Short mmCIF file of C-alpha atoms in Angstrom, two decimals:
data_model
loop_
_atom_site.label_atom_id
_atom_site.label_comp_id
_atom_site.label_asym_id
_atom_site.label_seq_id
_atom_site.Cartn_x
_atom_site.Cartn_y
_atom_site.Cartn_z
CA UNK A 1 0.00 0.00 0.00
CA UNK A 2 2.01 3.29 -0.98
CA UNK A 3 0.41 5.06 2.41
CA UNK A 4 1.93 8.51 2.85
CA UNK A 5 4.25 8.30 6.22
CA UNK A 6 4.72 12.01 7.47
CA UNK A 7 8.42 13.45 7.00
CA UNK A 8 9.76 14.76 9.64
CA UNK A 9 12.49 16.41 8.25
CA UNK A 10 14.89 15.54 5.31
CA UNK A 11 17.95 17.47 4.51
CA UNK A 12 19.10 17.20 0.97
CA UNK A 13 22.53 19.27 -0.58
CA UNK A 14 22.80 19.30 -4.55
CA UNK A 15 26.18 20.37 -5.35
CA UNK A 16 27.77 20.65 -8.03
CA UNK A 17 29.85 22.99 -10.31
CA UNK A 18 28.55 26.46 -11.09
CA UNK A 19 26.62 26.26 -14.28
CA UNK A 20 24.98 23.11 -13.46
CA UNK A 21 21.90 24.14 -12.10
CA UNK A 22 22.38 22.97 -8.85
CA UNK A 23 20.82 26.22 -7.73
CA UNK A 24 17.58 25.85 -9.67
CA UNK A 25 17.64 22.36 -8.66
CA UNK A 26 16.78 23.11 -5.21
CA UNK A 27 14.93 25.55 -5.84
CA UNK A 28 12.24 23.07 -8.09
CA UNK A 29 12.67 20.71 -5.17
CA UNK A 30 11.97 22.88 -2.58
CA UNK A 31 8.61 24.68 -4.79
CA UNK A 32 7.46 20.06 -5.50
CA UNK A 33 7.01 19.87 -1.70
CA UNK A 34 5.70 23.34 -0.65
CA UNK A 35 3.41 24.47 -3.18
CA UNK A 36 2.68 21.48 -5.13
CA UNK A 37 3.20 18.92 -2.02
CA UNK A 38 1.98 20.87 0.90
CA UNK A 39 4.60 20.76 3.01
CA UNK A 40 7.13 22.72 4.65
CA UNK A 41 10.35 23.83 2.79
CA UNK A 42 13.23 25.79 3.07
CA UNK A 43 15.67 26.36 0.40
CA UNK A 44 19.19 27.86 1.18
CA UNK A 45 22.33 29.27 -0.57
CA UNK A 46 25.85 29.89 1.64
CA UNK A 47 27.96 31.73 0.03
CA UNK A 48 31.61 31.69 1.68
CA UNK A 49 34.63 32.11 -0.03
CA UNK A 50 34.52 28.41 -1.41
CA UNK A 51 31.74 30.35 -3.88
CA UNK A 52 34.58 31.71 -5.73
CA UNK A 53 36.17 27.90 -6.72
CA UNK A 54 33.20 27.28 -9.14
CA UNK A 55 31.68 24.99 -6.48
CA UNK A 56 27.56 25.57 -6.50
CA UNK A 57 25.44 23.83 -3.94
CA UNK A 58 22.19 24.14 -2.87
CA UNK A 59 20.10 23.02 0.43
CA UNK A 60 16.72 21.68 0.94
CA UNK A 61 14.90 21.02 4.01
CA UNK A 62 11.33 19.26 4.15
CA UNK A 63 8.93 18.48 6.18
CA UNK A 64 5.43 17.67 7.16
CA UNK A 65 5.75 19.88 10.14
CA UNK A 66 7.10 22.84 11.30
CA UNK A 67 11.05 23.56 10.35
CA UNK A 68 13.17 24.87 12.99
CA UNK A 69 16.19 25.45 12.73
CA UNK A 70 17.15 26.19 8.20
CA UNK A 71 20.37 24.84 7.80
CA UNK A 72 21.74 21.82 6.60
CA UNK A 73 24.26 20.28 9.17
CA UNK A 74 24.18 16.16 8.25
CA UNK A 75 22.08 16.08 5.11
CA UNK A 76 19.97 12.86 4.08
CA UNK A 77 20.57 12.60 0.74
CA UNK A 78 23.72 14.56 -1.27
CA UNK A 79 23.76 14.59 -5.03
CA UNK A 80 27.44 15.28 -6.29
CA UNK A 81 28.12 15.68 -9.94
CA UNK A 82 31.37 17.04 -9.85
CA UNK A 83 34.40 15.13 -7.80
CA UNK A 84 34.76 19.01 -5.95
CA UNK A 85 31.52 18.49 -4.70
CA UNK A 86 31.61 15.35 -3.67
CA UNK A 87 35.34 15.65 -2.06
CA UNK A 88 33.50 18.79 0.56
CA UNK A 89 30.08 17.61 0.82
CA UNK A 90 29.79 13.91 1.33
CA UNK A 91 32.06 13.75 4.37
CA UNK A 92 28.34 15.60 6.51
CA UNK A 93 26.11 13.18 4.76
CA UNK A 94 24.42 11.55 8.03
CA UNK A 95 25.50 7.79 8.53
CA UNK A 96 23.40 5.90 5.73
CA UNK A 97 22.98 8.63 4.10
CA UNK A 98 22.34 8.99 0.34
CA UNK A 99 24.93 9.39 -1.94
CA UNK A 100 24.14 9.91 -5.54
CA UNK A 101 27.02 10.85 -7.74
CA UNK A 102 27.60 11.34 -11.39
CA UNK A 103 29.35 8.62 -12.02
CA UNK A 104 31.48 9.76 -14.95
CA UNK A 105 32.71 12.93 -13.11
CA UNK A 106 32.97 11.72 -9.81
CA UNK A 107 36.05 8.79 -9.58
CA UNK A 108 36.50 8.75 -5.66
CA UNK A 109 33.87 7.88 -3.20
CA UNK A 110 33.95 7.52 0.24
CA UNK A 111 31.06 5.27 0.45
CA UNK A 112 30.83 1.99 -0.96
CA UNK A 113 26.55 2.15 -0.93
CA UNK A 114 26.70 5.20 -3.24
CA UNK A 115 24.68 5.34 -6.38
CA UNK A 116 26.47 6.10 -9.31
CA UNK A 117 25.00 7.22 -12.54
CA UNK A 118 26.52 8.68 -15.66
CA UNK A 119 23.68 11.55 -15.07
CA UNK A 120 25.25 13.95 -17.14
CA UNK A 121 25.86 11.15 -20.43
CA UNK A 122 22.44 10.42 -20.17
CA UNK A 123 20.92 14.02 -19.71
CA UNK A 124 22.72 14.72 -23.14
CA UNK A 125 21.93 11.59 -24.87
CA UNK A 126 18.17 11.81 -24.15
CA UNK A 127 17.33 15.22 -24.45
CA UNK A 128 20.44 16.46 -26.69
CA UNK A 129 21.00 19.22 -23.94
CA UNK A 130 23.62 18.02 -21.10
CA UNK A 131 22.32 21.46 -18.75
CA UNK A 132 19.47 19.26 -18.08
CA UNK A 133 21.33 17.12 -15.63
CA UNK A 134 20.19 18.58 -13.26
CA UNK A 135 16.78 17.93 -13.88
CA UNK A 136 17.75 14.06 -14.66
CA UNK A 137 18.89 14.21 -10.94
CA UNK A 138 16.14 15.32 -9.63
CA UNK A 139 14.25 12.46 -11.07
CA UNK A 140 16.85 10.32 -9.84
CA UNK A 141 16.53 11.69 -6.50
CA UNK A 142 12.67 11.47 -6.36
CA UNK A 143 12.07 8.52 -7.95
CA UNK A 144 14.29 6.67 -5.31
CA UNK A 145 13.16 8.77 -2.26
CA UNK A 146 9.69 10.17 -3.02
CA UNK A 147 10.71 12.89 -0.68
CA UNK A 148 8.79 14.87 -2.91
CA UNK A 149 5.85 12.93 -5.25
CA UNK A 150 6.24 12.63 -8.80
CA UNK A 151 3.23 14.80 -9.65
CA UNK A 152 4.93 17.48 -7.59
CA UNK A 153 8.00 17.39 -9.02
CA UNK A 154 6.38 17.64 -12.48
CA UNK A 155 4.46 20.40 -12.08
CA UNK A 156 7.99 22.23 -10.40
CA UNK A 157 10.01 21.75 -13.05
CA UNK A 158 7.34 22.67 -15.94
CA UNK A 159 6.85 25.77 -13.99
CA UNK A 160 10.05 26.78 -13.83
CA UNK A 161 11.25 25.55 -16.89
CA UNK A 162 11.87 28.44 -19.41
CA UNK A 163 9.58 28.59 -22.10
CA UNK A 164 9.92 25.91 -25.03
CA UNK A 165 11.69 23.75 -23.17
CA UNK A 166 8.85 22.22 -20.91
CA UNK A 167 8.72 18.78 -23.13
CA UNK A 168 12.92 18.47 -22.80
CA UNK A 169 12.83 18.88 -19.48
CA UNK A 170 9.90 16.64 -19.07
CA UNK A 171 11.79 13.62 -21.01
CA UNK A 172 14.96 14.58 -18.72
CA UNK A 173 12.72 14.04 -15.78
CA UNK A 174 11.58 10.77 -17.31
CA UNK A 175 15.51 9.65 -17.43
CA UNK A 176 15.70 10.43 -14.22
CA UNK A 177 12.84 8.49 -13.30
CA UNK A 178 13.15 5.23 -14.96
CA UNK A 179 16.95 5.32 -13.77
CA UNK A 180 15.35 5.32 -10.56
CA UNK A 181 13.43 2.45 -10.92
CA UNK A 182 16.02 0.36 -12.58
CA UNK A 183 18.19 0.75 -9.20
CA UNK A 184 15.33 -0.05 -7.05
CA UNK A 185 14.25 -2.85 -8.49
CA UNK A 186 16.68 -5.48 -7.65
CA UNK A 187 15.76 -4.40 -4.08
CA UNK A 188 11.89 -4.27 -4.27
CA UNK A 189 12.42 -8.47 -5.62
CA UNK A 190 13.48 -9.10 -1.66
CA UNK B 1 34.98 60.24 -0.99
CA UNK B 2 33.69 57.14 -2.03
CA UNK B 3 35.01 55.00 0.34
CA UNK B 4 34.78 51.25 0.97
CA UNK B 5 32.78 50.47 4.18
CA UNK B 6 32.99 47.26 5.43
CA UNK B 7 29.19 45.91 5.70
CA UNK B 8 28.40 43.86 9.41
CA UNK B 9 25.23 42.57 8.55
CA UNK B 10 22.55 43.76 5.98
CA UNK B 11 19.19 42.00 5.86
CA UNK B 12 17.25 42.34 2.65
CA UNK B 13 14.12 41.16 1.51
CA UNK B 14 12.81 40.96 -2.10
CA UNK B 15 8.71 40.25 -2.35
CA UNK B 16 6.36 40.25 -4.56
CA UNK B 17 3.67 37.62 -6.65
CA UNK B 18 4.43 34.08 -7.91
CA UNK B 19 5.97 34.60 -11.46
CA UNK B 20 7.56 38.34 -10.70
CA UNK B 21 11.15 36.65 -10.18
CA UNK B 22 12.10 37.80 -6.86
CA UNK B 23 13.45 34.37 -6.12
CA UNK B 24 15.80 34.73 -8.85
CA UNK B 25 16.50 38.74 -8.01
CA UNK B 26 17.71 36.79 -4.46
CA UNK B 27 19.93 34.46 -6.50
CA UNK B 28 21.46 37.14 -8.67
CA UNK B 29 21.93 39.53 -5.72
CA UNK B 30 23.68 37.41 -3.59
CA UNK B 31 25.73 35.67 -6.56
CA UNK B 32 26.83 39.76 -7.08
CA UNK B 33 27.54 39.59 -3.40
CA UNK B 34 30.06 36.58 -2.75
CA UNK B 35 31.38 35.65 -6.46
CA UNK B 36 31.63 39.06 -7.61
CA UNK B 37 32.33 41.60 -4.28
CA UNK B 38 34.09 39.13 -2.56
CA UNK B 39 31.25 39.07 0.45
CA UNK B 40 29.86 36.40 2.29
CA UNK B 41 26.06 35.76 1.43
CA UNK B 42 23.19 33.73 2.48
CA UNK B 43 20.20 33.59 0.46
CA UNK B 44 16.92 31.64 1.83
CA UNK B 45 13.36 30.99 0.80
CA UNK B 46 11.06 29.68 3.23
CA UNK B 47 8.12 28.40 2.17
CA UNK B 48 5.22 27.85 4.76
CA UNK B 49 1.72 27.73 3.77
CA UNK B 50 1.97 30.74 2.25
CA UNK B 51 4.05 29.64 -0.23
CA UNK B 52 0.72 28.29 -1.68
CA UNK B 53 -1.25 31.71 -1.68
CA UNK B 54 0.66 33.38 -4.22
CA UNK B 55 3.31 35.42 -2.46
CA UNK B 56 7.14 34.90 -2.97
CA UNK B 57 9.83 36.17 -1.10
CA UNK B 58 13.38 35.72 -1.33
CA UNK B 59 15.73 36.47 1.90
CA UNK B 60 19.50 37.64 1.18
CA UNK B 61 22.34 38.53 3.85
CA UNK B 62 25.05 39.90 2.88
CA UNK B 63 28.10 40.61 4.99
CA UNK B 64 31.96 41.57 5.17
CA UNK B 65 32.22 38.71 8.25
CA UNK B 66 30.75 35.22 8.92
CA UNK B 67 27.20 35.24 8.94
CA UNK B 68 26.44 33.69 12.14
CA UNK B 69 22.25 33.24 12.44
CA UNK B 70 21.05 32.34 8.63
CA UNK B 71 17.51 33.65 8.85
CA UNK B 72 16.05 36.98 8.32
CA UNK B 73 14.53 38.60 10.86
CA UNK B 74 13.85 42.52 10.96
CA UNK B 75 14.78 43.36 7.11
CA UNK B 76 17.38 46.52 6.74
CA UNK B 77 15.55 46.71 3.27
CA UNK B 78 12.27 45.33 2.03
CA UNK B 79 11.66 45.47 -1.51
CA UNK B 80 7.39 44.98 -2.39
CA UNK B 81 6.17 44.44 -5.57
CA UNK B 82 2.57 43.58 -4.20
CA UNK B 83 0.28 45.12 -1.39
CA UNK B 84 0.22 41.33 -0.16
CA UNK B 85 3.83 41.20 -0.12
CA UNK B 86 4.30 44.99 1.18
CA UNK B 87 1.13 44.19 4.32
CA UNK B 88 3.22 41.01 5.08
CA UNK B 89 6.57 42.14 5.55
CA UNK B 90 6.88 45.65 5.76
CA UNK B 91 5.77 45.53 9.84
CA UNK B 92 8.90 43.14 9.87
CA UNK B 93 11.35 46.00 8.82
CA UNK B 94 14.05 47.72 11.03
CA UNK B 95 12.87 50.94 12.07
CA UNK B 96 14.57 53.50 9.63
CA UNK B 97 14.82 50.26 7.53
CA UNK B 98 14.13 51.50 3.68
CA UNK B 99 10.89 50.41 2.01
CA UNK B 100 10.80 50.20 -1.37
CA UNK B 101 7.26 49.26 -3.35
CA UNK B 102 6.08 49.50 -6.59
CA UNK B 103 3.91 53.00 -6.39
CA UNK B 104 1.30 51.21 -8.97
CA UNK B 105 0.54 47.88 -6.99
CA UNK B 106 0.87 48.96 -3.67
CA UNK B 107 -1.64 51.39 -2.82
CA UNK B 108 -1.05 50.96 1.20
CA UNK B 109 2.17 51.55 2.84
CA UNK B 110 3.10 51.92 6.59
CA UNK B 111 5.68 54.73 6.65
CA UNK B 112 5.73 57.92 5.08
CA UNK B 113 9.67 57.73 4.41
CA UNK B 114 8.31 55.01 1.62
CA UNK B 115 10.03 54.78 -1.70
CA UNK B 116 7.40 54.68 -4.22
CA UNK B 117 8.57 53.81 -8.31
CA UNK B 118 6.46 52.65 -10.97
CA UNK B 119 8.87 49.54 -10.99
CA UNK B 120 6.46 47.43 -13.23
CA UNK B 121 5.82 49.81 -15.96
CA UNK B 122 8.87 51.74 -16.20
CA UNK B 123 10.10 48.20 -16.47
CA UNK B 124 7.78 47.26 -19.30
CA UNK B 125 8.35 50.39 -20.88
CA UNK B 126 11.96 50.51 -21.33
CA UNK B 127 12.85 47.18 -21.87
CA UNK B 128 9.00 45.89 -23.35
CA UNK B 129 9.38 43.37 -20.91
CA UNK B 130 7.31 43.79 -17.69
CA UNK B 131 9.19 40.25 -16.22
CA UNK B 132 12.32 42.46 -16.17
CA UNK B 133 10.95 44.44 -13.25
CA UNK B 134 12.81 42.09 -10.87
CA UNK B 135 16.00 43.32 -11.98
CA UNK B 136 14.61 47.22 -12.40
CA UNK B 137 14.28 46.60 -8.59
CA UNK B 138 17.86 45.37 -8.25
CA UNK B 139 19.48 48.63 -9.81
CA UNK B 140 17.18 51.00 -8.03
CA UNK B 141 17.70 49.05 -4.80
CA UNK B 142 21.76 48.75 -5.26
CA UNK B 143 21.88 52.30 -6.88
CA UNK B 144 20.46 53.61 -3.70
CA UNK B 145 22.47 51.74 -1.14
CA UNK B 146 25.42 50.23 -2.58
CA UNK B 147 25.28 46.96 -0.63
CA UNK B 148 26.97 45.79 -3.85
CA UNK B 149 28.83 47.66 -6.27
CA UNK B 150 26.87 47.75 -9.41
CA UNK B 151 29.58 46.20 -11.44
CA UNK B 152 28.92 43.24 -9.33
CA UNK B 153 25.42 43.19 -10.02
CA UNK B 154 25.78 43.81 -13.73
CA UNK B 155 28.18 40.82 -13.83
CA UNK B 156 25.69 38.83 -11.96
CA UNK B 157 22.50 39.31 -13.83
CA UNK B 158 24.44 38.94 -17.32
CA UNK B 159 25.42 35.51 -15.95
CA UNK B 160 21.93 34.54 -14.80
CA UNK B 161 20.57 36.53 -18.07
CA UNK B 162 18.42 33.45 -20.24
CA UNK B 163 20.65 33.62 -23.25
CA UNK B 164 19.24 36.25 -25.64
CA UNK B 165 18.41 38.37 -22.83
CA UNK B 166 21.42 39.85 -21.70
CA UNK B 167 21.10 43.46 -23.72
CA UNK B 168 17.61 43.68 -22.44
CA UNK B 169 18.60 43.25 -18.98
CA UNK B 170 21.10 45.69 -18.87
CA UNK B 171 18.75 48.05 -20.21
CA UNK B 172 16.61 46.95 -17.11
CA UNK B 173 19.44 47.52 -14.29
CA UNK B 174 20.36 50.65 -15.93
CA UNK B 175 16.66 51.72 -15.56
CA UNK B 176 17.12 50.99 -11.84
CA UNK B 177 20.49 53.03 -11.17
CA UNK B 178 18.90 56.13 -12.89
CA UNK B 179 15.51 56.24 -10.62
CA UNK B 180 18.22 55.63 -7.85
CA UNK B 181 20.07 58.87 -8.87
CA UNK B 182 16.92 60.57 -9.17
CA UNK B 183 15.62 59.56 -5.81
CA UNK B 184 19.14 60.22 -4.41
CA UNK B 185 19.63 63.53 -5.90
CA UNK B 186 17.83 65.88 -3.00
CA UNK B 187 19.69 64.67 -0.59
CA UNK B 188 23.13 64.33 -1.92
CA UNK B 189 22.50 68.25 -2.71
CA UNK B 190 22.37 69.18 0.73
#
């Protein structure tokens, strides 16, 4: 029965290199779950001086309930598609935390349960455009959690998606989906 | 003299409708902050159920140190596009905080020391574009207070700019620095 449990509160980091969309990422994520999701969200940039190496992340918290305290200490879930981002984020993922990395970018790993994807290969061989990456990982990422729902993610990214480009960034969703469910599956056959 | 002041803490809030880009004016103005001024910046969006009523906000800190507490609370500038945004915030603001609102769509303001611009439609009418009144607001608002140098700015919203759009943004921030110089005038004659 796909009952909805209540989140209490996920912490998710997308990082990445600047010009990857990282930004808007969260920022789709963060509009699924509070306007198309009805929860709670907070989105969040910090910009030290690590801002000026190129590195881009951005942080989501959601939940069903109230959200104290808006920053991301452990996250949840971390998507890395650069090695950068991957190298300063992923040692505060919480302990079984999700790691999603692009595989093709990012060599080194410090877990061995992360879930690597050539995101970026496939964002450019299904929609011709590899910018949409970031919206394959978001797929990824919600197709595997459901932190957000799929309908809510949907309507995010066509809403936000500049204009002409709603069907690309629909099939780069797709991508992201049925990557999801490729990975899952061997572990749904328990 | 034109000096260089080193800025402690300055709390800014951009608000306005769904669809009039303040989240992204919060992007690009704290992008201008850190990548391009060399600041530390924060930028938040929190989205409670009132995400889902139509209003939009974007939160920004900028500041020469650390920024120790990540959250807006009392605004050093709030920037309205709406009367909903304008009635919701505007009790939040420092006292001799600066208001700035959009004279057209906000009818109602609580202090008399109010800046009120035709932001929309002197957005629409110099650019033909009434979406580029998000960045009209950024040049008026950094043209009157310098919390980033307006090459910073410029640099930031070319890079943020959809591709195509760069010329008619500049034509946008440029709208903003000369209402600032108009507004600014008086005073600097004294």
């Amino acid at each position: 029965m796909p009952g909805k449990t209540p989140i209490d509160r996920i912490e998710i980091r997308l990082a990445g290199e600047g010009g990857q969309g990282m930004i808007l990422a969260g920022i789709i994520l963060a509009e699924a779950a509070a306007i198309y999701d009805n929860k709670n969200a907070i989105q969040t940039q910090v910009y030290g001086p690590e801002a000026r190496g190129g590195a881009s992340k951005a942080e989501v918290i959601i939940s069903d309930g109230e959200i104290d305290y808006p920053e991301v200490i452990n996250a949840d879930i971390l998507v890395a598609l650069s090695q950068e981002a991957c190298d300063k984020y992923a040692p505060n993922l919480k302990k079984n935390g999700l790691l999603i990395v692009d595989e093709e970018n990012v060599g080194r790993v410090p877990v061995t349960s992360a879930i690597k994807v050539p995101i970026a290969r496939l964002a450019a061989e299904t929609t011709g455009k590899p910018i949409t990456a970031n919206v394959v990982a978001l797929g990824l990422l919600v197709g595997m959690t459901g932190v957000v729902s799929r309908q809510a993610i949907e309507k995010a990214v066509t809403a936000r998606a500049p204009k002409g480009t709603e069907e690309l960034n629909r099939i780069a969703l797709n991508t992201g989906f049925s990557l999801a469910e490729k990975i899952m599956k061997p572990h749904s056959r328990g």
